[in-house]
Amino acid sequence: MASRVRRFIAWGKNPENARNVAKMVTGVTFFSLALYSMKRVIPGHVGIIEDRTGNIRPYIYDDSQLVIAIPFWHKIINVRLIPVKKRFIREYKTKDGKDVEVRFLCRLQPKVHWVPEIYLKFGKDYGRGFLEQEAAIDIEEVIKKYTFKELVEGSEEFQDQVAEEIATRINDACVFHKIVIAKEETVVAFLDPEVPVE
């Protein structure tokens, strides 16, 4: 064993061998970094590149592209383009101070050219971010105009009218934030939070 170690040390002292090892380490490192810098966008998504400081490149990459990014500095963010169905359930105060549970179901899709701005505002899960930041405000504004009895026990026609008002306000917010909402698939329901759902 000791003779092998001595032979290896003697082999390493040879300048030609040291140069060959340096070339090998440099080549392996370079090609490893080159392979690691190639990122692929997931099918059905678009990709954007974000660096460690939070800055985003002004380019959008589709799912047929191979993206070159600086390893350890850039990361690729895949944003889903296929319409995503989101459910939003929250309690709000009515005009008479009672709590009413609002269940909101919709289908959202980003406009492709605005994906970087949508990501900066709402994050990768833009649907959830939009509903929590924007839709919650619109729903609250509408709900506080009506009483608990009107919303929960009112006629179906009246409930549809309030639901349409909420859907219209959220549709306007979607237009402003460059998100497409399937208005015909939007469902709004008003429930008593004290009564268990069967």
Coordinates of C-alpha atoms in Angstrom, one line a residue:
M1 CA 0.0 0.0 0.0
A2 CA 2.8 2.4 0.9
S3 CA 4.6 1.7 -2.4
R4 CA 1.4 2.6 -4.3
V5 CA 1.2 6.0 -2.4
R6 CA 4.8 6.7 -3.2
R7 CA 4.3 5.9 -6.9
F8 CA 1.2 8.1 -7.0
I9 CA 3.1 11.0 -5.4
A10 CA 6.0 10.5 -7.9
W11 CA 3.5 10.4 -10.8
G12 CA 1.9 13.7 -9.6
K13 CA 5.3 15.4 -9.4
N14 CA 5.8 14.9 -13.1
P15 CA 4.9 18.3 -14.8
E16 CA 3.4 16.6 -17.8
N17 CA 1.0 14.5 -15.6
A18 CA 0.0 17.6 -13.5
R19 CA -0.9 19.5 -16.7
N20 CA -3.0 16.6 -17.9
V21 CA -4.9 16.4 -14.6
A22 CA -5.5 20.2 -14.8
K23 CA -6.8 19.9 -18.3
M24 CA -9.1 17.1 -17.4
V25 CA -10.5 19.0 -14.3
T26 CA -11.0 22.1 -16.4
G27 CA -12.7 20.3 -19.2
V28 CA -15.0 18.3 -16.9
T29 CA -15.9 21.5 -15.0
F30 CA -16.6 23.5 -18.2
F31 CA -18.8 20.8 -19.8
S32 CA -20.7 20.2 -16.5
L33 CA -21.5 23.9 -16.2
A34 CA -22.5 24.0 -19.9
L35 CA -24.9 21.1 -19.4
Y36 CA -26.2 22.5 -16.2
S37 CA -26.9 25.9 -17.9
M38 CA -29.3 24.3 -20.4
K39 CA -32.9 24.5 -19.0
R40 CA -36.0 23.0 -20.6
V41 CA -39.5 24.5 -20.4
I42 CA -42.2 22.1 -19.3
P43 CA -44.9 21.4 -22.0
G44 CA -48.0 23.5 -21.6
H45 CA -46.1 26.2 -19.8
V46 CA -44.0 29.3 -20.7
G47 CA -40.7 29.9 -19.1
I48 CA -39.2 33.1 -17.7
I49 CA -35.7 33.5 -16.2
E50 CA -35.2 35.1 -12.8
D51 CA -31.9 35.9 -11.2
R52 CA -31.0 35.7 -7.5
T53 CA -31.8 39.4 -7.0
G54 CA -35.4 39.0 -8.3
N55 CA -34.8 40.6 -11.7
I56 CA -36.6 39.0 -14.6
R57 CA -35.2 38.7 -18.2
P58 CA -37.6 40.5 -20.6
Y59 CA -38.0 37.3 -22.7
I60 CA -40.7 34.6 -22.7
Y61 CA -39.7 31.1 -23.7
D62 CA -42.2 28.6 -24.9
D63 CA -42.2 24.9 -24.3
S64 CA -40.4 24.0 -27.5
Q65 CA -37.3 25.9 -26.5
L66 CA -34.1 25.1 -24.7
V67 CA -33.1 28.0 -22.5
I68 CA -29.5 29.0 -21.6
A69 CA -29.2 30.3 -18.1
I70 CA -26.2 31.0 -15.9
P71 CA -25.9 28.2 -13.4
F72 CA -26.4 29.1 -9.7
W73 CA -27.4 32.7 -10.7
H74 CA -30.5 32.2 -12.9
K75 CA -33.4 30.0 -12.4
I76 CA -36.2 29.1 -14.8
I77 CA -39.8 29.6 -13.7
N78 CA -42.5 27.6 -15.5
V79 CA -45.8 29.4 -15.6
R80 CA -48.8 27.3 -16.7
L81 CA -50.7 28.4 -19.8
I82 CA -53.4 25.8 -19.7
P83 CA -56.5 27.4 -18.0
V84 CA -56.5 26.5 -14.3
K85 CA -59.6 26.0 -12.2
K86 CA -59.4 27.8 -8.9
R87 CA -61.7 27.5 -5.9
F88 CA -61.8 30.4 -3.4
I89 CA -63.8 30.1 -0.1
R90 CA -63.8 32.8 2.5
E91 CA -66.1 34.4 5.1
Y92 CA -67.2 38.1 4.8
K93 CA -69.2 40.5 6.9
T94 CA -72.6 41.5 5.6
K95 CA -74.4 44.8 5.9
D96 CA -76.0 43.7 9.2
G97 CA -72.6 42.5 10.7
K98 CA -73.2 38.7 10.2
D99 CA -70.7 36.4 8.5
V100 CA -71.6 34.8 5.2
E101 CA -69.4 32.2 3.4
V102 CA -68.7 32.9 -0.2
R103 CA -67.6 30.1 -2.5
F104 CA -66.1 31.3 -5.8
L105 CA -65.1 28.9 -8.6
C106 CA -63.5 30.2 -11.8
R107 CA -61.1 29.3 -14.6
L108 CA -58.1 31.6 -15.1
Q109 CA -55.4 31.8 -17.8
P110 CA -52.6 34.4 -18.2
K111 CA -52.1 36.4 -21.4
V112 CA -48.8 35.1 -22.7
H113 CA -47.0 38.4 -23.4
W114 CA -47.8 39.6 -19.9
V115 CA -46.5 36.6 -18.0
P116 CA -43.5 38.4 -16.5
E117 CA -45.7 41.2 -15.0
I118 CA -48.3 38.7 -13.8
Y119 CA -45.5 36.7 -12.1
L120 CA -44.1 39.8 -10.4
K121 CA -47.5 40.8 -9.1
F122 CA -49.0 37.4 -8.1
G123 CA -46.2 34.8 -8.1
K124 CA -46.0 31.5 -9.8
D125 CA -49.4 30.4 -8.7
Y126 CA -51.0 33.5 -10.3
G127 CA -54.5 32.2 -9.9
R128 CA -54.3 31.9 -6.1
G129 CA -52.4 35.2 -5.8
F130 CA -55.0 37.1 -7.9
L131 CA -57.9 35.7 -6.0
E132 CA -56.4 36.5 -2.6
Q133 CA -55.2 40.0 -3.5
E134 CA -57.7 41.3 -6.0
A135 CA -60.9 39.2 -6.0
A136 CA -61.1 39.2 -2.2
I137 CA -61.4 43.0 -2.2
D138 CA -64.1 43.0 -4.9
I139 CA -66.2 40.3 -3.2
E140 CA -65.9 42.1 0.2
E141 CA -67.1 45.4 -1.4
V142 CA -70.2 43.7 -2.9
I143 CA -71.1 41.6 0.1
K144 CA -71.1 44.5 2.6
K145 CA -73.9 46.1 0.5
Y146 CA -76.4 43.3 1.3
T147 CA -77.8 41.7 4.5
F148 CA -77.2 38.1 5.5
K149 CA -80.9 37.2 4.9
E150 CA -80.8 38.6 1.4
L151 CA -77.7 36.6 0.4
V152 CA -78.5 33.3 2.0
E153 CA -82.3 33.1 2.1
G154 CA -83.1 35.5 -0.8
S155 CA -84.6 34.5 -4.1
E156 CA -82.5 32.6 -6.6
E157 CA -82.9 35.5 -9.0
F158 CA -81.6 38.0 -6.4
Q159 CA -78.6 35.7 -5.6
D160 CA -77.8 35.4 -9.3
Q161 CA -77.9 39.1 -9.6
V162 CA -75.4 39.5 -6.7
A163 CA -73.2 36.7 -8.2
E164 CA -73.3 38.5 -11.6
E165 CA -72.2 41.7 -9.9
I166 CA -69.2 39.9 -8.3
A167 CA -68.3 38.2 -11.5
T168 CA -68.4 41.5 -13.5
R169 CA -66.1 43.2 -11.0
I170 CA -63.7 40.3 -11.0
N171 CA -63.8 40.2 -14.8
D172 CA -62.8 43.9 -14.8
A173 CA -59.9 43.2 -12.5
C174 CA -58.8 40.3 -14.7
V175 CA -58.8 42.6 -17.8
F176 CA -56.7 45.1 -15.9
H177 CA -54.1 42.5 -14.8
K178 CA -54.0 40.8 -18.2
I179 CA -55.6 37.5 -17.0
V180 CA -58.3 35.8 -19.0
I181 CA -61.3 34.5 -17.0
A182 CA -64.0 32.2 -18.3
K183 CA -66.9 34.3 -17.2
E184 CA -69.5 31.7 -18.3
E185 CA -67.9 29.1 -16.1
T186 CA -67.7 31.3 -13.0
V187 CA -69.8 30.1 -10.1
V188 CA -70.6 32.1 -6.9
A189 CA -72.5 30.6 -3.9
F190 CA -73.5 32.2 -0.6
L191 CA -73.8 29.9 2.4
D192 CA -74.4 30.1 6.2
P193 CA -71.0 29.2 7.8
E194 CA -72.8 27.9 10.9
V195 CA -74.7 25.2 8.8
P196 CA -72.5 22.2 7.9
V197 CA -72.3 21.4 4.2
E198 CA -73.7 17.9 3.3

